[in-house]
Short mmCIF file of C-alpha atoms in Angstrom, two decimals:
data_model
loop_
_atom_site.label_atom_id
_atom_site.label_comp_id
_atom_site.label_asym_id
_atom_site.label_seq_id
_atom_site.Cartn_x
_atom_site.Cartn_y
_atom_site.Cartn_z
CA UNK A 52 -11.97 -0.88 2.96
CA UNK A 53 -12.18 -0.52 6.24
CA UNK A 54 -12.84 2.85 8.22
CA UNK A 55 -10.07 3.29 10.55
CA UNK A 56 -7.92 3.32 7.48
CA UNK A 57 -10.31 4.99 5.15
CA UNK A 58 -9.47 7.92 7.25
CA UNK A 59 -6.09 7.51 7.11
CA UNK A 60 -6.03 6.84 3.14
CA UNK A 61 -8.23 4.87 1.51
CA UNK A 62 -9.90 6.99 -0.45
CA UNK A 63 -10.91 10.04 1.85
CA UNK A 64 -7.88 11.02 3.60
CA UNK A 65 -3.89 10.21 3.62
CA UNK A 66 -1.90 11.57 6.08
CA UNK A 67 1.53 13.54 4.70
CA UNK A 68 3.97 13.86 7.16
CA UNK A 69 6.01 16.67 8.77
CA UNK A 70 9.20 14.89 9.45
CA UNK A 71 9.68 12.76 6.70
CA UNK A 72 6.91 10.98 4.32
CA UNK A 73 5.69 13.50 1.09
CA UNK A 74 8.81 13.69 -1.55
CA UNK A 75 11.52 14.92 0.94
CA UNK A 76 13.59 13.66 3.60
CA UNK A 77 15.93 16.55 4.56
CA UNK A 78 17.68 16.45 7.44
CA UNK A 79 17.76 19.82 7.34
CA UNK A 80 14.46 20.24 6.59
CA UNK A 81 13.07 22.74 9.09
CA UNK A 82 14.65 25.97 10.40
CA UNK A 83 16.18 25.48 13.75
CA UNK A 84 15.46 27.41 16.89
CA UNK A 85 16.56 30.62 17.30
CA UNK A 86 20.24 31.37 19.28
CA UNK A 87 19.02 31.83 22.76
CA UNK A 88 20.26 35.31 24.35
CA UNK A 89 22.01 33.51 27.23
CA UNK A 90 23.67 30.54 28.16
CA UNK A 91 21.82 27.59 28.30
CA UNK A 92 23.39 24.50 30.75
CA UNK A 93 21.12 22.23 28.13
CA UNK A 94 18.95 21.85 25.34
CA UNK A 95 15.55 20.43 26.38
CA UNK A 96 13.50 18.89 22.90
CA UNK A 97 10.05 20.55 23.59
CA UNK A 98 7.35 18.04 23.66
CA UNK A 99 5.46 17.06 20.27
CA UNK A 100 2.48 18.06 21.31
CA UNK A 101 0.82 19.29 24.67
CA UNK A 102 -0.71 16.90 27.46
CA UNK A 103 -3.96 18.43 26.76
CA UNK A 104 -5.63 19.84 23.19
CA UNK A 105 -8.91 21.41 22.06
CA UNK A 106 -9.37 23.42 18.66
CA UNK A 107 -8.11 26.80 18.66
CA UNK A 108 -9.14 28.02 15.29
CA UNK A 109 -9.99 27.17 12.13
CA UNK A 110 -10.02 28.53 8.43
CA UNK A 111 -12.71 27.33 5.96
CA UNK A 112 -11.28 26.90 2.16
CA UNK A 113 -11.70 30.23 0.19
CA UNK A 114 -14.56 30.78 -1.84
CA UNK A 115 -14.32 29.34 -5.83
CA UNK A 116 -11.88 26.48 -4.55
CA UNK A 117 -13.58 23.06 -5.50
CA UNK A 118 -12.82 19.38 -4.97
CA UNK A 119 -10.65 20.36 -8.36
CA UNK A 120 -8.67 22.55 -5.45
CA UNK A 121 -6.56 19.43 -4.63
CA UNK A 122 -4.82 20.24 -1.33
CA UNK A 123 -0.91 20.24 -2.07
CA UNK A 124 1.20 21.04 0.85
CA UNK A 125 1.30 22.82 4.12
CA UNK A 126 4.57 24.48 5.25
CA UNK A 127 4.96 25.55 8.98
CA UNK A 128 7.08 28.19 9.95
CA UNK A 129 6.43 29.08 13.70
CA UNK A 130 4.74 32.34 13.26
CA UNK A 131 2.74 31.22 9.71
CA UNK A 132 0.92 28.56 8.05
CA UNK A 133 1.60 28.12 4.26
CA UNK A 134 -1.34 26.31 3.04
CA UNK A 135 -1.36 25.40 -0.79
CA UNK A 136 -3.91 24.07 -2.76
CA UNK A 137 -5.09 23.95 -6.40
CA UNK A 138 -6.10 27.70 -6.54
CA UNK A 139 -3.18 29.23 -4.67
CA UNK A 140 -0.88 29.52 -1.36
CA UNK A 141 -2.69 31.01 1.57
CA UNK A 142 -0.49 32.56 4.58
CA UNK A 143 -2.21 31.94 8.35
CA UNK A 144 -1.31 33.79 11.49
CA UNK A 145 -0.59 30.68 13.38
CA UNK A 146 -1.96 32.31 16.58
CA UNK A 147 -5.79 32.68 15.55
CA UNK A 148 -5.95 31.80 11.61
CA UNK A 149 -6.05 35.10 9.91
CA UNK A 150 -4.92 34.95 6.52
CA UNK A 151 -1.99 37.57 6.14
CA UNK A 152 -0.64 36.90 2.80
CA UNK A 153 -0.55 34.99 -0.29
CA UNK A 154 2.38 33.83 -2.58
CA UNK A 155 1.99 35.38 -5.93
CA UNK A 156 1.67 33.35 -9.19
CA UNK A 157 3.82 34.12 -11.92
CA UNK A 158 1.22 34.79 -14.27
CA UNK A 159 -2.66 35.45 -13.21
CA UNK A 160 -4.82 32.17 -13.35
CA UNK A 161 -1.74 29.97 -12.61
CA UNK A 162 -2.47 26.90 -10.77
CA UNK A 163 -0.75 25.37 -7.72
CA UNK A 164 0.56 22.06 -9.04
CA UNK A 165 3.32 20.98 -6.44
CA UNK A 166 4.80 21.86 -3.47
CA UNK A 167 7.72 21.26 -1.50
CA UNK A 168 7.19 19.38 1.22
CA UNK A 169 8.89 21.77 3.87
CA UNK A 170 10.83 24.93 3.63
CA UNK A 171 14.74 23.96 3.85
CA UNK A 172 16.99 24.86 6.67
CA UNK A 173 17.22 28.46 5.16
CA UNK A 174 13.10 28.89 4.93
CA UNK A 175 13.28 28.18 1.55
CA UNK A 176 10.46 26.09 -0.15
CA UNK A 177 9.22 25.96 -4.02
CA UNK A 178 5.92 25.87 -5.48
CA UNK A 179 4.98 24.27 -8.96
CA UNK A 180 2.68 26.42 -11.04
CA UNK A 181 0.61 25.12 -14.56
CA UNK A 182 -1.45 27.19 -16.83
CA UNK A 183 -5.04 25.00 -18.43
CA UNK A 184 -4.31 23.62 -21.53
CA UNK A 185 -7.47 23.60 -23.48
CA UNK A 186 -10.74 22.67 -21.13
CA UNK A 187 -9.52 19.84 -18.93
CA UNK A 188 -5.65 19.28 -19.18
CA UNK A 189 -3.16 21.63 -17.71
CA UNK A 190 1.03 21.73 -18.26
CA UNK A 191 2.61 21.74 -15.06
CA UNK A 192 6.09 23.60 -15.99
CA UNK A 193 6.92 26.69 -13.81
CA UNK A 194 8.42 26.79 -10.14
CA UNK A 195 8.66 29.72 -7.98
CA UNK A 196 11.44 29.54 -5.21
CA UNK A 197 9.86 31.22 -1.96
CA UNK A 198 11.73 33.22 0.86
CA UNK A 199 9.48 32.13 4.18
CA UNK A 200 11.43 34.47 6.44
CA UNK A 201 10.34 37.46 3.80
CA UNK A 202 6.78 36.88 4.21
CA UNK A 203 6.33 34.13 1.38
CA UNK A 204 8.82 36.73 -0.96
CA UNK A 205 8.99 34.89 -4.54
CA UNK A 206 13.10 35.05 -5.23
CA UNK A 207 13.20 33.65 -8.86
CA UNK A 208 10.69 31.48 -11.12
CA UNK A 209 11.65 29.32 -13.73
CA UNK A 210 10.18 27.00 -16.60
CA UNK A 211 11.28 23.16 -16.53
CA UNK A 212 10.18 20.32 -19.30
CA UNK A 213 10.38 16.58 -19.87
CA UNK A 214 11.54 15.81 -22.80
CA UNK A 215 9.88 13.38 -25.95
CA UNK A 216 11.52 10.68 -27.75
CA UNK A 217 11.93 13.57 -30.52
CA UNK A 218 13.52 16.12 -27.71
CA UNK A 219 10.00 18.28 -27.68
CA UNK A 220 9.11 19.37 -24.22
CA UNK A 221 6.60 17.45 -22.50
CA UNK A 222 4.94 18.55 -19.91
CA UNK A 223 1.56 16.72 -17.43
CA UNK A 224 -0.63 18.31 -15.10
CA UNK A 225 1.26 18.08 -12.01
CA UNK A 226 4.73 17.54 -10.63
CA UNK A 227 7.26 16.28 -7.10
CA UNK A 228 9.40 18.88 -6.22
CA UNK A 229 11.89 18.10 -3.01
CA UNK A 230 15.23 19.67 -2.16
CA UNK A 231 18.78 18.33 -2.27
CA UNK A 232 20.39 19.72 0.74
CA UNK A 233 20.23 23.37 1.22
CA UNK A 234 21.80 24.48 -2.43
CA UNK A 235 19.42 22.30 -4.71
CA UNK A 236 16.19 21.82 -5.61
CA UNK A 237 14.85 18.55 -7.62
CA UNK A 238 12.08 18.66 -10.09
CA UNK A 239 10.46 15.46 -11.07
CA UNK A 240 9.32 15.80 -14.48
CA UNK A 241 7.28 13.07 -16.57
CA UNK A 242 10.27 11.46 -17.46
CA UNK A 243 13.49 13.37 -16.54
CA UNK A 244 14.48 14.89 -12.74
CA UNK A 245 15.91 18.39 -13.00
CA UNK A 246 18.50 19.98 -10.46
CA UNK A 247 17.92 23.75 -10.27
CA UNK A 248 20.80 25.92 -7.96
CA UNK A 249 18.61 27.40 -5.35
CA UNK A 250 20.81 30.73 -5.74
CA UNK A 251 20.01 31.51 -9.41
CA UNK A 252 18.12 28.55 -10.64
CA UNK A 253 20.51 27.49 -13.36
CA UNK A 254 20.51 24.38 -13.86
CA UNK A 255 23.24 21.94 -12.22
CA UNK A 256 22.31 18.71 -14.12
CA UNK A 257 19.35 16.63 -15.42
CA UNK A 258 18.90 12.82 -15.43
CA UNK A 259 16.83 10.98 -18.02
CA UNK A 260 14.53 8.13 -17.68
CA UNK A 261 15.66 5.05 -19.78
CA UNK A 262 14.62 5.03 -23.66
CA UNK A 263 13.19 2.15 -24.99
CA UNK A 264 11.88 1.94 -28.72
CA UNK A 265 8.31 2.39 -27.73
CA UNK A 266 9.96 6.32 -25.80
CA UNK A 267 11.03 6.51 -21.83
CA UNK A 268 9.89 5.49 -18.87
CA UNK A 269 7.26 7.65 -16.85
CA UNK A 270 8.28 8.84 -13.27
CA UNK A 271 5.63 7.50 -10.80
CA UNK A 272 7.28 9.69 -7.30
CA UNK A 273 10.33 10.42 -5.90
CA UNK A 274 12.13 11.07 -2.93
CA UNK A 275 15.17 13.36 -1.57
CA UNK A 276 17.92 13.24 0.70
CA UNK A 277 20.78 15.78 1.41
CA UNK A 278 22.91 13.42 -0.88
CA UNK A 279 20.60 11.81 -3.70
CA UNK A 280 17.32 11.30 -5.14
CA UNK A 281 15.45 8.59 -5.80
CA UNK A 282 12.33 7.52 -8.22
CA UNK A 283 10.09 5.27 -9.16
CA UNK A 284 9.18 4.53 -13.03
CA UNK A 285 6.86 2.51 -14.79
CA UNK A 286 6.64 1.64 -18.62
CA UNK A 287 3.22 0.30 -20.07
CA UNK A 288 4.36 -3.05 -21.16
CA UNK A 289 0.28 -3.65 -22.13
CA UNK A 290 -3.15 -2.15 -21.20
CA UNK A 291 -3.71 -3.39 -17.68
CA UNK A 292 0.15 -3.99 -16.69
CA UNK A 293 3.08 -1.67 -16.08
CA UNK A 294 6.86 -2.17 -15.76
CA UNK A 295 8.30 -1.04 -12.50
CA UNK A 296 11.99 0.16 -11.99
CA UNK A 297 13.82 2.13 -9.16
CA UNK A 298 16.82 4.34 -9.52
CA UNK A 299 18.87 6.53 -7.29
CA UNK A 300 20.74 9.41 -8.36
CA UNK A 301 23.74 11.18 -6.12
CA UNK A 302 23.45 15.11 -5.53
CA UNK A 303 25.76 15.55 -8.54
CA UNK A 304 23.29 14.16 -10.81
CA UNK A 305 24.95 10.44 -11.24
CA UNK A 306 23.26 7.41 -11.49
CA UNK A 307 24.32 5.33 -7.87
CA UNK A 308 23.65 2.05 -9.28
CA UNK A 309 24.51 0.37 -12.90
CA UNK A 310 20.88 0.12 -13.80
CA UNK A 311 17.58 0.34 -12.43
CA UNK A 312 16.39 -2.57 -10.46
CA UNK A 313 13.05 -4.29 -11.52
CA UNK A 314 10.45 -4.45 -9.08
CA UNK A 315 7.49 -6.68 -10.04
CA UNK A 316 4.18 -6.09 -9.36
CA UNK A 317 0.59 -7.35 -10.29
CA UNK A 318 -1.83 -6.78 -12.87
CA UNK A 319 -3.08 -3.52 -12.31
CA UNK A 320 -0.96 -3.27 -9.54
CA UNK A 321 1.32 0.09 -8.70
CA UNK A 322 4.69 0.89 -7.00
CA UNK A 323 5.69 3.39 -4.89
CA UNK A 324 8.60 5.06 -2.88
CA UNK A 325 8.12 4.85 1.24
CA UNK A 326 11.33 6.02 2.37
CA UNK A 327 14.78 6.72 0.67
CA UNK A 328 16.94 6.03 3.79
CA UNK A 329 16.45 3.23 3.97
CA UNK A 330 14.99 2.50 0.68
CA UNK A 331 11.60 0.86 0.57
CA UNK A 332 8.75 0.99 -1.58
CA UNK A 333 5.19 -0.63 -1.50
CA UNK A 334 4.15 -2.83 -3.93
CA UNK A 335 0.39 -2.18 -4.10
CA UNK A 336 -2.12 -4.60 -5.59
CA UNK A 337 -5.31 -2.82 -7.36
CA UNK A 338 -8.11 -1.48 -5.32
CA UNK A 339 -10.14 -4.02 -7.29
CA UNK A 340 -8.09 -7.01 -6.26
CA UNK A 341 -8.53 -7.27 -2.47
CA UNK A 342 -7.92 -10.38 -1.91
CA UNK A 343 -3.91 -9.55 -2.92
CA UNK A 344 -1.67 -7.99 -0.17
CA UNK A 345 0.22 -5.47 -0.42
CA UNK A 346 3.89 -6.10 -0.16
CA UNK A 347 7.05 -3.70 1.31
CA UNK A 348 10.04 -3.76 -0.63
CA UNK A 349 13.41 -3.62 1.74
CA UNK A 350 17.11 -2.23 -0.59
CA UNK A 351 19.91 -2.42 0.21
CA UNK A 352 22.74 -0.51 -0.32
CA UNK A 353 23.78 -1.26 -3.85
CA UNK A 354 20.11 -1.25 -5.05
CA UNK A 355 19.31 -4.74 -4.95
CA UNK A 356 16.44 -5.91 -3.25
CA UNK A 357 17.02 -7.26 0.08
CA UNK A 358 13.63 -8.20 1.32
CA UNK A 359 10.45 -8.35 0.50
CA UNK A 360 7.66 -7.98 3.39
CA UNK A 361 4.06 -9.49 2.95
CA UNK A 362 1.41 -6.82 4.46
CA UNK A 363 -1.18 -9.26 5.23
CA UNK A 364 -0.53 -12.07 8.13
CA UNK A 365 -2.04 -12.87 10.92
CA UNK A 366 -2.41 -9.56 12.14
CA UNK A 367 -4.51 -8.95 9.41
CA UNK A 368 -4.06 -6.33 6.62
CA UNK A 369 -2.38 -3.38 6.71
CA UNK A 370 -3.51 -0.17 5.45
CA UNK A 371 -0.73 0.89 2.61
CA UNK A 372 -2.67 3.14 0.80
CA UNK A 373 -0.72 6.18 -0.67
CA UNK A 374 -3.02 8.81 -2.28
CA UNK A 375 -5.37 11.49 -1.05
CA UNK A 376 -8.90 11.44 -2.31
CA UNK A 377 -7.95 14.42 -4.12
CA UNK A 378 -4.88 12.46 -6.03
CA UNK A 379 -2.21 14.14 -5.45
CA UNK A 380 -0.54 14.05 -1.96
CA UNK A 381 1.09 10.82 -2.63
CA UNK A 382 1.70 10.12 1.14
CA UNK A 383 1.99 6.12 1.97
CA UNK A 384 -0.16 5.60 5.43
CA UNK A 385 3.30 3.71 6.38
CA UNK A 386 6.20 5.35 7.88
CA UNK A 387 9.33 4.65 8.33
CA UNK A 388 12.41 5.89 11.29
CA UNK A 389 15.63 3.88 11.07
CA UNK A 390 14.97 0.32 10.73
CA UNK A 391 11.25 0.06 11.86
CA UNK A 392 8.29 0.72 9.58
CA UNK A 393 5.11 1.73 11.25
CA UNK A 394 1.45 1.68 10.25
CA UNK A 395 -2.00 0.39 11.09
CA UNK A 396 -3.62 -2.47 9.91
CA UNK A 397 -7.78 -2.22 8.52
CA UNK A 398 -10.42 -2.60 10.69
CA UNK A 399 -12.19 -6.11 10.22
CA UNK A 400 -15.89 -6.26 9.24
CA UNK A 401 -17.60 -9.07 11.04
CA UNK A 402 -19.60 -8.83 14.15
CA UNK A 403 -19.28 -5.00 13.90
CA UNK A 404 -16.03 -3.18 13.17
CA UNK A 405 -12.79 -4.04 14.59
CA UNK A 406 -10.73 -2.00 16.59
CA UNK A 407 -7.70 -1.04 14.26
CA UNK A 408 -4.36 -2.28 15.91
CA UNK A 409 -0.17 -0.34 15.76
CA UNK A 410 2.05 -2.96 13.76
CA UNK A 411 5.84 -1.90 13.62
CA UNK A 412 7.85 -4.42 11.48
CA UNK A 413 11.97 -4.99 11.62
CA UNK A 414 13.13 -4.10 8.43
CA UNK A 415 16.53 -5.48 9.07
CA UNK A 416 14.90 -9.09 9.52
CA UNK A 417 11.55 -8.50 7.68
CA UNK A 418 9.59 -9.68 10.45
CA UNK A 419 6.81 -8.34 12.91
CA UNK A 420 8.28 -6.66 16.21
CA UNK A 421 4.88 -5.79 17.75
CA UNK A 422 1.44 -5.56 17.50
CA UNK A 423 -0.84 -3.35 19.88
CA UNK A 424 -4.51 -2.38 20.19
CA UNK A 425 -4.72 1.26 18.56
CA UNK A 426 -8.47 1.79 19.03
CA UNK A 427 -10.87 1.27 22.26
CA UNK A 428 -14.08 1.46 20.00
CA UNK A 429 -14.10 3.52 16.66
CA UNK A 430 -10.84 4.98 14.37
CA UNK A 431 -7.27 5.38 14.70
CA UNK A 432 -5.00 7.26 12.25
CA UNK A 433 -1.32 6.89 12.19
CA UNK A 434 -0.55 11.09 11.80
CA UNK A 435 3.20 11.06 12.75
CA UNK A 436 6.38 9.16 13.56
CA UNK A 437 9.82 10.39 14.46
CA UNK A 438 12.99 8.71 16.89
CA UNK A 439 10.87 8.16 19.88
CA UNK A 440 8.32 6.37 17.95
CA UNK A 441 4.40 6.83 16.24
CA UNK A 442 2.03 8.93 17.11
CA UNK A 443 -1.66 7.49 16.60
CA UNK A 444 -4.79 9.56 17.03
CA UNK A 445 -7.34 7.29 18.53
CA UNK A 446 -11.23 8.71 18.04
CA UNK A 447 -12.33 6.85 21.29
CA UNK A 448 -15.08 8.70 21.94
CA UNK A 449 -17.44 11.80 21.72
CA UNK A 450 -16.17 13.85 23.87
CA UNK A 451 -12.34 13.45 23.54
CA UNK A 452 -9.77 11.38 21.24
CA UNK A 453 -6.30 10.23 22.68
CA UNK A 454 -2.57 10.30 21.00
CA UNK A 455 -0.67 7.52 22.11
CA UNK A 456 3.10 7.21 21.34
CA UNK A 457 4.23 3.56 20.12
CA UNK A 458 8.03 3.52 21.01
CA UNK A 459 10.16 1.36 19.00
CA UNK A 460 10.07 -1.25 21.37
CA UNK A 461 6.19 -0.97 21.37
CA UNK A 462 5.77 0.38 24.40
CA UNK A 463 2.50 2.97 24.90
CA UNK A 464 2.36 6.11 26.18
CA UNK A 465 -0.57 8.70 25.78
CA UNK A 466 0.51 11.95 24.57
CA UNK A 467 -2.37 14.09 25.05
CA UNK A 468 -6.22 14.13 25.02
CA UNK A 469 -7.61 16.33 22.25
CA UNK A 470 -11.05 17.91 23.18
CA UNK A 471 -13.81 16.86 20.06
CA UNK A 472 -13.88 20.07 17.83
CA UNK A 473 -16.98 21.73 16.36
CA UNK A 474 -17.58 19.88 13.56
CA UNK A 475 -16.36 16.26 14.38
CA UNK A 476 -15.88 15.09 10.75
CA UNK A 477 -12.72 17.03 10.91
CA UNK A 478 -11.02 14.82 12.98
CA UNK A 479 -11.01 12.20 10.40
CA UNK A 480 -11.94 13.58 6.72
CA UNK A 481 -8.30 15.39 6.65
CA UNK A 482 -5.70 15.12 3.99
CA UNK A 483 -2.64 16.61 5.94
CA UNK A 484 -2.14 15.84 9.28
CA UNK A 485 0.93 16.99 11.51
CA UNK A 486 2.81 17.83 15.15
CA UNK A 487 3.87 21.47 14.97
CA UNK A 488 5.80 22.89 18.02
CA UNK A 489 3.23 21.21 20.65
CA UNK A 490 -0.32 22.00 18.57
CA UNK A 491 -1.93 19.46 16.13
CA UNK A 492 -2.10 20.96 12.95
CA UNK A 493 -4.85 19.71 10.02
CA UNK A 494 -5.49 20.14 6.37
CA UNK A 495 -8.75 19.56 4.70
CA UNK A 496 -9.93 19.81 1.15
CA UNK A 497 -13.56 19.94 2.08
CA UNK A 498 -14.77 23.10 2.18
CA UNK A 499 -16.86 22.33 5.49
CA UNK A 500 -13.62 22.02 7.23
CA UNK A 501 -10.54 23.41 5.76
CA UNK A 502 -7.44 24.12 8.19
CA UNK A 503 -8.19 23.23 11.94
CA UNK A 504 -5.55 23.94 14.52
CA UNK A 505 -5.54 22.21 17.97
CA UNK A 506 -3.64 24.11 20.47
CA UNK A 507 -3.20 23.85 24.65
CA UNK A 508 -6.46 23.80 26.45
CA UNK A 509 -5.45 26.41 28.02
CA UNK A 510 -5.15 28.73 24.78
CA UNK A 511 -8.34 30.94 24.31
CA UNK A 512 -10.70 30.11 21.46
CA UNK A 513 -11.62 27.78 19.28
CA UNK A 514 -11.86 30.74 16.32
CA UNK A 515 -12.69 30.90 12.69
CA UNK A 516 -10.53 33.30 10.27
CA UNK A 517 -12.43 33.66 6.97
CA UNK A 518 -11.29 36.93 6.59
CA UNK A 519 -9.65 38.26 3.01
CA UNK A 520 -6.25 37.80 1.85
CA UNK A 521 -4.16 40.67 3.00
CA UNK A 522 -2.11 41.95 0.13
CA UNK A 523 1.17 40.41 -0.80
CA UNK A 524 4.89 42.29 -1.36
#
């Protein structure tokens, strides 16, 4: 494994994603900007990050979380920073880090065990809770709808199951929670995906995984759209291979396509979901098996698969890893806007380490549109990617990194420089990375590190906030 792309997945840090990537695609994802109090002639799309950045604060993970404390989600919301992990939801001051809140468990002791991966367009987001389950195991089965523009106000909890072969709930350790436009919200259980009314949490439908006569499939991830959901499942057809199957299920709870479609993969091997529109998913040899590329799976509109997209050529190997060190932010270090899929590919060991290079591939034609150097001398990591293009963080040097914009076409231009912070580890050992309204914004598991905010270099600080959770209500 190679280090530009161990810090951007492979096994120390994946990148989630604040525009798509995680388990939702919204369009509506984000609150917009406020109505201005005068005319305006036009609207002018603020930059995604400032010409020049240095650290403005930071906030070190609270005392008693562990590397058990798997970091879950982040939620922005101009004024606040929702940061969840295992043990709870912290609120930040986005301006210097304090903490000003908290988002109350149902019960006391509750876990964190999924997030949305943004608020909706009304501030809404949801939080998965789970209670331990003898010493080790824990039943992931509560979700808490939460009120952003209330101060992180919980508006309703409920419970949610799977369900057995012999209709007994059945319930794992964790869950993928993503909304549906702004009236529903999708939970992904172990083998069924729930659609809870965001404005009393009944229940508007629930799909079930197919049966066989060994029980159901088991959901693997899943992604949402303002018009359908889709998943991944896999069935254990023997002790070192699994089944793989895709469905896609419209926003009134109806399967989109006759039956799942089959994707192979390898011994060992996994599947998961990249994007839902368009559909793709990464075929992903095991970690063991490196000699195997990983392959991208292009849909097409009735389900079928259109293409399939080797990740190894000679450009080399691309980085498709998909999980955080801590195992649960399921975030593919690919991303992909309209027809182009981004990503990096691993730096080569020979004589020394290889500079990491931008790949963008045609998904309409399955072939490569571009490569480009990504690295002068050390690490890149792909953090973000919207219209315009990706944005890749290039740790050039020890006294200043630069983000470069890849447009579509390939083209290069830097972004900003962003001034090396205190403790230089942070600008790789992250597990959420994202553009926020012109800062950098980064979230660490390690307790060494934690939250670190880059803002303009011409904002005072860098700060720490380690300060105690103001109460909540």
């Amino acid at each position: 494994m190679i280090a530009a792309l161990v810090l951007a997945g492979g096994g120390v840090a994946a990148w989630l994603l604040s525009d798509s990537g995680g388990d939702s695609e919204n369009a509506t994802a984000k609150p917009g900007p406020a109505a201005p109090t005068e005319p305006v002639k036009a609207q002018i799309k603020p930059p995604r990050a400032a010409p020049a950045l240095k650290e403005a604060w930071t906030a070190s993970v609270p005392p008693g979380d562990t590397l058990e404390s798997k970091p879950l989600g982040m939620w922005h919301t101009g004024s606040s920073l929702y940061v969840g992990r295992g043990t709870g939801v912290q609120i930040l001051d986005m301006a210097d880090g304090r903490v000003v809140g908290s988002v109350a468990p149902p019960k006391q002791g509750m876990a964190v065990c999924g997030m949305t991966e943004t608020p909706n367009g009304s501030g809404l987001g949801a939080i998965a809770w789970s209670t331990k389950v003898g010493a080790y195991n824990a039943a992931c089965n509560q979700v808490s709808l939460v009120d952003t523009r209330q101060g992180g106000k919980v508006v309703w909890t409920t419970e949610f199951h799977g369900t057995k072969k012999d209709g007994s709930p059945f319930d794992t350790d964790e869950t993928r929670l993503g909304f549906i436009g702004e009236d529903l919200l999708a939970v992904m259980t172990p083998n069924t995906v729930v659609a809870l009314r965001t404005a009393d949490r009944s229940q508007a439908w629930t799909w079930q995984n197919p049966t066989t006569q060994a029980g159901l499939w088991s959901n693997e991830s899943f992604r949402t759209t303002p018009d359908r959901v889709v998943v991944s499942m896999s069935f254990g057809a023997s002790v070192f291979r699994k089944n793989y199957s895709v469905a896609a299920i419209d926003a009134a709870g109806q399967p989109l396509w006759d039956v799942p479609t089959s994707v192979p993969a390898p011994e060992d091997g996994t599947v998961r979901l990249v994007s839902a529109r368009p559909l793709t998913a990464v075929i992903e040899p095991s970690t063991l098996k490196d000699e195997q590329a990983a392959q991208l799976v292009v849909f097409d509109d009735t389900g079928k698969i259109a293409r399939t997209i080797p990740l190894r050529g000679d450009f080399g190997k691309v980085e498709s890893y998909g999980e955080s060190m801590y195992g649960t932010l399921h975030a593919p270090a690919m991303h992909v806007r309209g027809n182009t899929m981004y990503a990096l590919t691993e730096r080569e060991i020979g004589q020394g380490l290889s500079p990491s290079q931008a790949i963008a591939f045609d998904l309409d034609t399955g072939t490569v549109r571009w490569v480009k150097p990504a690295s002068q001398n050390r690490d890149s990591v792909l953090i973000d990617a919207d219209e315009e293009g990706a944005y890749v963080l290039d740790v050039a040097s020890r006294t200043a990194s630069t983000l470069t914009r890849f447009a579509p076409d390939g083209t290069a231009t830097q972004v900003s420089t962003v001034a090396q912070p205190k403790n230089p580890m942070g600008m790789g050992m992250q597990d959420i990375g994202r553009l926020e309204n012109g800062h950098l914004v980064m979230f660490s598991g390690l307790a060494s590190i934690g939250v670190t905010v880059y803002g303009p270099s011409t904002s005072t600080g860098p700060s720490t906030s380690t300060g105690p959770t103001a109460p909540t209500g």
